[in-house]
Coordinates of C-alpha atoms in Angstrom, one line a residue:
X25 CA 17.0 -54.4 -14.6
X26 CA 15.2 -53.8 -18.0
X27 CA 11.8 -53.4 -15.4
X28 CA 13.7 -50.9 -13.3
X29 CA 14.9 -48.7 -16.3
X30 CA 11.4 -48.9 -17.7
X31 CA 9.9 -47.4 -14.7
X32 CA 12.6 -44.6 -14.4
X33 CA 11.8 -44.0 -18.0
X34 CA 7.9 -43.7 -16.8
X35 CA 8.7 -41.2 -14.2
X36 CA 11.1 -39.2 -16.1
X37 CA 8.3 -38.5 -19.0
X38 CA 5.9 -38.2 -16.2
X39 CA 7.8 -35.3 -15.0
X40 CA 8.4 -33.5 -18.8
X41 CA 5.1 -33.9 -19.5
X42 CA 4.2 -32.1 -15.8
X43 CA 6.8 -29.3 -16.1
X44 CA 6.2 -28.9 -19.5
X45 CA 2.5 -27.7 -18.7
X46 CA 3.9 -24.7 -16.8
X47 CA 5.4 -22.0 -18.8
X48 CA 8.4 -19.8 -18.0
X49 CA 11.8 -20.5 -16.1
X50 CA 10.5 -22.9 -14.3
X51 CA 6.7 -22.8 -14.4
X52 CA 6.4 -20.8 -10.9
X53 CA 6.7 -17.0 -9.6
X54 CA 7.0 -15.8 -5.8
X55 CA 4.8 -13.5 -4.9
X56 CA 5.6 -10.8 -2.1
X57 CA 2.8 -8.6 -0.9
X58 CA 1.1 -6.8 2.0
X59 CA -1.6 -9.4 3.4
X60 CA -5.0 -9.9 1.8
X61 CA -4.6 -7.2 -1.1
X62 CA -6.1 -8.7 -4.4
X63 CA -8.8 -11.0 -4.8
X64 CA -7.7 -14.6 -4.6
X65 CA -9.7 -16.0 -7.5
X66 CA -7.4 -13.6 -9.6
X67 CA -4.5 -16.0 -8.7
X68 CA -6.3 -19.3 -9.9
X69 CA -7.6 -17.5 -12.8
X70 CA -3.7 -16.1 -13.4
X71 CA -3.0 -20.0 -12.9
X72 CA -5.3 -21.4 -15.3
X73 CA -4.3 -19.3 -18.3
X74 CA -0.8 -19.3 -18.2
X75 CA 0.4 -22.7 -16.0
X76 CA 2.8 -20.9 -13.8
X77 CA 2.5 -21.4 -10.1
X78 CA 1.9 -18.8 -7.9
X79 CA 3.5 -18.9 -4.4
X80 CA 2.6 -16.4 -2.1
X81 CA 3.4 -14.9 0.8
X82 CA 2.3 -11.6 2.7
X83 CA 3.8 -9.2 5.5
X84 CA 2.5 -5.9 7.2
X85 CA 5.0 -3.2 6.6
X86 CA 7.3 -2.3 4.0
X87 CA 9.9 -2.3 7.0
X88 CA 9.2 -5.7 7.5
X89 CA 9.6 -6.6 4.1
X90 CA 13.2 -4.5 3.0
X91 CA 15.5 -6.8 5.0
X92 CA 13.9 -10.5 3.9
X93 CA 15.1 -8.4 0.3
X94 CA 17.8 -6.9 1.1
X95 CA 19.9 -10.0 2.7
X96 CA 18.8 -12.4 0.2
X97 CA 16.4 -14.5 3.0
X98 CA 14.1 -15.6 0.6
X99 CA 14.4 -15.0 -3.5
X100 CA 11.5 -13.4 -4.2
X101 CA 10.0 -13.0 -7.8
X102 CA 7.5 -9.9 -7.7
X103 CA 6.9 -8.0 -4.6
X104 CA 4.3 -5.5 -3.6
X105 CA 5.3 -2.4 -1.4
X106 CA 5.6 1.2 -0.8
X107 CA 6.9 4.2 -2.9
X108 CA 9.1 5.1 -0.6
X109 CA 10.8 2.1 0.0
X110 CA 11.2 1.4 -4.1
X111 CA 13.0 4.6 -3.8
X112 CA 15.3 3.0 -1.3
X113 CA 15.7 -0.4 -2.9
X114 CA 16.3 1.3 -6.2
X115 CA 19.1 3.2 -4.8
X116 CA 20.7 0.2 -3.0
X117 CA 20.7 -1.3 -6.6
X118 CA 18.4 -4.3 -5.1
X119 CA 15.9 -4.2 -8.1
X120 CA 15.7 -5.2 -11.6
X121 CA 14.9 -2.2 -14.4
X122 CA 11.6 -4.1 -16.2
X123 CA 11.2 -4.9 -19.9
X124 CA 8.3 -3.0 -20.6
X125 CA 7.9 -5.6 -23.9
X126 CA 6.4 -8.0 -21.1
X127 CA 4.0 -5.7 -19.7
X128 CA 2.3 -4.3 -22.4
X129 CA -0.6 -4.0 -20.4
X130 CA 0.8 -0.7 -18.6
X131 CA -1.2 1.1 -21.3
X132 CA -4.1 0.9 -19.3
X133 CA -2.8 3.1 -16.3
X134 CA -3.2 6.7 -16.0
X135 CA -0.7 9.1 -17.4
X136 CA -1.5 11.2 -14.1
X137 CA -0.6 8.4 -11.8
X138 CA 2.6 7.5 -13.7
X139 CA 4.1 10.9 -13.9
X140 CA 3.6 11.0 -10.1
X141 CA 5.2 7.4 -9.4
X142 CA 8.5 9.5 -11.2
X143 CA 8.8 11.1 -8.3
X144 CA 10.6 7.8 -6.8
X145 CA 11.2 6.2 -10.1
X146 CA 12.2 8.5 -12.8
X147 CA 11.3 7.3 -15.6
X148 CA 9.0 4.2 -14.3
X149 CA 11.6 2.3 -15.0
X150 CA 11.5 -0.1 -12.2
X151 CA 7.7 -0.4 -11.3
X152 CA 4.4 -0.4 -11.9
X153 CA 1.5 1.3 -9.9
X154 CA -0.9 -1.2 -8.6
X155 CA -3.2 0.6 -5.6
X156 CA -2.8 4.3 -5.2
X157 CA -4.6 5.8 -2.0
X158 CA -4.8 9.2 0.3
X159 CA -5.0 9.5 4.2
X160 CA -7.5 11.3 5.6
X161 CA -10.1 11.4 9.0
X162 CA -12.9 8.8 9.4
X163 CA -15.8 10.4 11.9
X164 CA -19.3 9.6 13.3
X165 CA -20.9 12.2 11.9
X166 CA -23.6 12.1 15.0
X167 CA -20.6 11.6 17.7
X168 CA -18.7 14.3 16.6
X169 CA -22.2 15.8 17.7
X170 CA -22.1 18.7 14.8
X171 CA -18.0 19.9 14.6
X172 CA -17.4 20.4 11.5
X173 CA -14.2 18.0 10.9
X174 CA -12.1 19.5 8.0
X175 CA -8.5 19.8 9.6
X176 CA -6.1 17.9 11.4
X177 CA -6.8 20.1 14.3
X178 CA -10.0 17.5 15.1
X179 CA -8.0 15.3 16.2
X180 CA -6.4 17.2 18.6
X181 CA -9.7 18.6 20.1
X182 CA -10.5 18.0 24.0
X183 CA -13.7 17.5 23.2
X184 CA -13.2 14.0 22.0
X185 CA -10.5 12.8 24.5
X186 CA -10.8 9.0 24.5
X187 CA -13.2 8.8 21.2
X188 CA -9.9 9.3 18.6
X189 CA -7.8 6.6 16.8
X190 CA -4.5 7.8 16.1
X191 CA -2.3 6.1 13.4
X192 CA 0.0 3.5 15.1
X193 CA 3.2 4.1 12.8
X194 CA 6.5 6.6 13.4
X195 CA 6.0 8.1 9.9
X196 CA 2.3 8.2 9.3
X197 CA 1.6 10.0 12.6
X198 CA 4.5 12.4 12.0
X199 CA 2.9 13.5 9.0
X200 CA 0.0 14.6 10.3
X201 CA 1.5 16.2 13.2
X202 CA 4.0 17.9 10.3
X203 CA 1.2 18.8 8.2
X204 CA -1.1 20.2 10.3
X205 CA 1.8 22.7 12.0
X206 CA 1.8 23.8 8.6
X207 CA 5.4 21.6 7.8
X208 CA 6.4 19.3 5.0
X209 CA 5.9 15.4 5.8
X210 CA 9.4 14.7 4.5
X211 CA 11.5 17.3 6.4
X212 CA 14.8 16.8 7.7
X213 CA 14.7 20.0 9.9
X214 CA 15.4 18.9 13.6
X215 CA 13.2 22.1 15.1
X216 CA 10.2 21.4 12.7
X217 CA 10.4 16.9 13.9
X218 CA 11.1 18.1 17.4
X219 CA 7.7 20.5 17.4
X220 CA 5.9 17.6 15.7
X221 CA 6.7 15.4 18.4
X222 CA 5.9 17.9 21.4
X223 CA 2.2 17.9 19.8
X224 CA 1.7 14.1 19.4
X225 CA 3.1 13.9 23.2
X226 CA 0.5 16.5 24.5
X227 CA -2.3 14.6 22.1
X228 CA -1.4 11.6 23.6
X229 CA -3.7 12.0 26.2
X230 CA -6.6 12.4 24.0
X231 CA -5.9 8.8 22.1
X232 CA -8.7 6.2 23.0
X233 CA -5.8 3.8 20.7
X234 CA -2.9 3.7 18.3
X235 CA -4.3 1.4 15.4
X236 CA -4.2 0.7 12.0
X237 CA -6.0 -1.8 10.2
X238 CA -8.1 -2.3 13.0
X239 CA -9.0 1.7 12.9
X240 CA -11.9 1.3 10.5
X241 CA -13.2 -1.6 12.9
X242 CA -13.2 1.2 15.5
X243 CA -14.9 3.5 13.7
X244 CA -17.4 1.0 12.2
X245 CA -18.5 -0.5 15.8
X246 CA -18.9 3.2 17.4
X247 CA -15.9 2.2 19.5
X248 CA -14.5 5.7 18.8
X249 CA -16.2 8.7 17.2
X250 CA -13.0 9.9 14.8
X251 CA -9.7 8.4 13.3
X252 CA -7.3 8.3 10.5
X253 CA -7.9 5.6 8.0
X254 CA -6.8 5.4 4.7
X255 CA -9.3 5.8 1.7
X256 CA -9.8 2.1 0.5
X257 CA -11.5 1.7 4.2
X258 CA -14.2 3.9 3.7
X259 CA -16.5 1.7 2.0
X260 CA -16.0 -1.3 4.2
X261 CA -16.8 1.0 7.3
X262 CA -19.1 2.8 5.7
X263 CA -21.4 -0.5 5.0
X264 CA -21.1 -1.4 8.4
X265 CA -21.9 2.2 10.1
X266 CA -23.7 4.6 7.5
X267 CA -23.0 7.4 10.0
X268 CA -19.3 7.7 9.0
X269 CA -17.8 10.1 7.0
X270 CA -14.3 11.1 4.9
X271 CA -12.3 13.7 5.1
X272 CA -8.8 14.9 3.7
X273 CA -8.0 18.0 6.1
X274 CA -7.1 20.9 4.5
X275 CA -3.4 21.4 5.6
X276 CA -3.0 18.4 3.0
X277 CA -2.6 14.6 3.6
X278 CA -0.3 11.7 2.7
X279 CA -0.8 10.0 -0.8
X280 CA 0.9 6.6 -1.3
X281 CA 1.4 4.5 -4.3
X282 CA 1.7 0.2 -4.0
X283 CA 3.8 -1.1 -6.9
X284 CA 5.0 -4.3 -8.3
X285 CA 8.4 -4.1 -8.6
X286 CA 10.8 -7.2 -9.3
X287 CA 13.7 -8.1 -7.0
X288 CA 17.4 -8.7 -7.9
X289 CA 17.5 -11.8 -6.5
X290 CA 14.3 -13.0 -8.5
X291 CA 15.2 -16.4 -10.1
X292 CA 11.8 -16.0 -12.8
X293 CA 11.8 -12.6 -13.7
X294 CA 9.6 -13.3 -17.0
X295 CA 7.2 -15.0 -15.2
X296 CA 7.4 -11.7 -12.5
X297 CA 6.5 -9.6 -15.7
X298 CA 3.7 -11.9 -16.8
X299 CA 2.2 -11.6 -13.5
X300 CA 2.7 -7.8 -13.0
X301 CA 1.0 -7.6 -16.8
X302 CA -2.0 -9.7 -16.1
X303 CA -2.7 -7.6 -12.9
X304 CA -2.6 -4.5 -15.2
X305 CA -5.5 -6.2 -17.4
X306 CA -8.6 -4.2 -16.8
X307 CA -11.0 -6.5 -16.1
X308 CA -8.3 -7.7 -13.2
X309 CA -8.1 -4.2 -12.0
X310 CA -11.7 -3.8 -11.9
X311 CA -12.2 -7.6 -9.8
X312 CA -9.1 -6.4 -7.6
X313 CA -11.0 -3.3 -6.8
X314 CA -14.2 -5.3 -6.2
X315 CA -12.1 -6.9 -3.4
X316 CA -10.3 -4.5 -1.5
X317 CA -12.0 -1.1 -2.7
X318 CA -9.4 1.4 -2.8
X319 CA -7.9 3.1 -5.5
X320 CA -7.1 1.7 -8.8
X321 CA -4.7 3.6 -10.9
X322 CA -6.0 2.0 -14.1
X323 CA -8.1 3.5 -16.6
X324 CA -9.3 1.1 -18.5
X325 CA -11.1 -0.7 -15.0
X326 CA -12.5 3.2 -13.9
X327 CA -14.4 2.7 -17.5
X328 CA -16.0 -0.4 -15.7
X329 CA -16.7 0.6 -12.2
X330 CA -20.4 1.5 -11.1
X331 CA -20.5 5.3 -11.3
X332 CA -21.4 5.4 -7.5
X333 CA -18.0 4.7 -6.6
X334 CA -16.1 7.0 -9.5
X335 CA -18.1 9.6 -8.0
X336 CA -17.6 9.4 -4.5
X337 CA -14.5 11.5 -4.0
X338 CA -13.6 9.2 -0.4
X339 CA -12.8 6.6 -2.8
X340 CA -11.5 8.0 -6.2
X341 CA -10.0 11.1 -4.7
X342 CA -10.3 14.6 -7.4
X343 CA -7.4 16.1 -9.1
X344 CA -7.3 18.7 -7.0
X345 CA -7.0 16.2 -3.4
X346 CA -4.4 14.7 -4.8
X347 CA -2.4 18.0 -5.8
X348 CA -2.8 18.8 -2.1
X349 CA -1.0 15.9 -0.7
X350 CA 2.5 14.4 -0.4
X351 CA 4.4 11.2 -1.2
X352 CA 6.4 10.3 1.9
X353 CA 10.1 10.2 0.9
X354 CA 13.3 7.9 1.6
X355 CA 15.2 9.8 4.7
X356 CA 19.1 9.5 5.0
X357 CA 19.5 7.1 8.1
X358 CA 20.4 10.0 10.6
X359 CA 17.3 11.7 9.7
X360 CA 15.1 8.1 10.3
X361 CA 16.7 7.4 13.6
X362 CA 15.5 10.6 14.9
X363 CA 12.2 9.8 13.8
X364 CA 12.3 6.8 15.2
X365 CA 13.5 7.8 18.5
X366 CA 11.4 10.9 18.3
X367 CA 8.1 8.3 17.8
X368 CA 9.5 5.9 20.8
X369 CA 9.5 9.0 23.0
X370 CA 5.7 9.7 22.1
X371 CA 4.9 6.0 22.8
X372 CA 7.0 5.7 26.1
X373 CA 5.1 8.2 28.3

């Protein structure tokens, strides 16, 4: 008996001792995040230096993600998504208000950036920027065979029926069809969706494919001579085919802004904090950016990054881009189902 309490004794003290080497609640955070979106050596190095855990796991869209979140499926510590849908959660009271005390690192992001993140979370009260990005046209500049592509309207033009990627999602492609009639991205005006759709229906034809990550692979292999990408693709592509070339049209584009934002039903929401904070280090930032090469929002890593990049305006996208293009916004459901149904009709015939 005296052998058998010994031994419990052993294991008990081996199990102090192990927990006690992770800090926090209980020594782990969840991680939520779109798929293969910061370097992984930033989560061992996160790891070593504080002794928390890090479990991840990824998905594709932000629609994907809202209803593991919002019925409680899995209780997830920090997750990673749109600004759109922060707007929603936020108003469906699904997310915690952060202590800024554990995230003293948000002094390295850009007052610009922040002050446009208000426009779903007033006051940046419940997230923090971590990728911020622009859509705009990929092309072959020798299969485009001289056009000049500046405007939407390219990718409407007969003369490259069966060369053009389109975006395959209900409210990225309605923006562009919006925008380039000269409407806002986020309208709720019936007429206005209804002409939107007409012109996506009659480009139809012209689409070689409906992609999205997979659009830069399109680009990059000569598969297609012009397509919507999103900024951070440009260098990848570019590497690969030095031929390409990026665009934001005219008429305007969409802008988006990643955040971390921390869930309600988080059970470690310091350790959430101390992971948002040590992505908002710069030297993070900058090795983040290194990885998936779009847009950081934070100042302090810009300071570090090779020049060549700064300066290319397909990756860190000017002032004045930027003032040119729209957030996409949370829609009241009635609106959404008629974008949805509006995008299903486009796709059916």
């Amino acid at each position: 008996m005296k052998k058998k309490l010994i031994l419990v004794s052993i294991l008990v003290l081996l199990m102090v001792i192990m927990t006690g080497c992770r800090s926090g609640e209980n020594g782990e955070v969840y991680v939520y995040s779109y798929g293969d979106y910061y370097d992984p050596e930033v989560v061992a190095d996160f790891e070593a230096d504080t002794g928390i855990r890090v479990i991840q796991d990824t998905y594709d869209t932000a629609e994907e993600m809202y209803p593991i979140i919002k019925n409680g499926s899995a209780d997830y510590d920090v997750v990673c998504t749109s600004d759109y849908m922060i707007s929603k959660m936020k108003d469906e009271d699904l997310l915690y208000k952060l202590d800024k005390k554990n995230i003293k690192n948000i002094k390295n992001l850009d007052t610009d950036y922040m002050k446009i993140a208000e426009e779903y979370d007033p006051g940046n009260e419940y997230s923090i920027p971590y990728i911020v990005g622009v859509s705009g046209i990929l092309y072959d500049k020798n299969m485009v065979k001289g056009k000049k592509i500046d405007s939407w309207n390219a990718l409407w033009d007969s003369d490259f029926k069966n060369n053009i990627v389109m975006q395959d999602s209900v409210r990225d492609a309605f923006a562009i069809s919006l925008m380039r009639l000269g409407y806002s991205p986020n309208t709720t005006n019936p007429k206005e969706i209804e002409e939107a759709k007409n012109a996506l229906k009659e480009q139809k034809k012209l689409v070689y494919k409906y992609a999205n990550d997979s659009a830069r692979d399109l680009l990059a292999d000569k598969s297609a001579a012009i397509g919507v990408v999103w900024n951070g693709e440009y260098i990848y592509t570019h590497d690969l085919n030095k031929d390409v070339e990026f665009v934001v049209p005219k008429e305007g584009s969409e802008f988006f802004i990643d955040s971390w934002v921390v869930p309600k039903s988080s059970k470690n929401k310091r350790n959430a904090e101390r992971f948002i904070n040590y992505m908002c280090k710069a030297k993070v930032a900058k090795q983040n950016f290194d990885y998936i090469y779009y847009t950081t929002p934070n100042s302090a890593a810009i300071k570090t990054i090779p020049s060549k990049y700064v300066s290319n305006p397909a990756v860190f996208p000017s002032k004045e881009t930027i003032a040119r293009c729209t957030l996409l916004k949370n829609l009241d459901p009635d609106t959404t189902k008629l974008y949805s149904d509006s995008w299903k009709e486009v796709k059916s015939k």
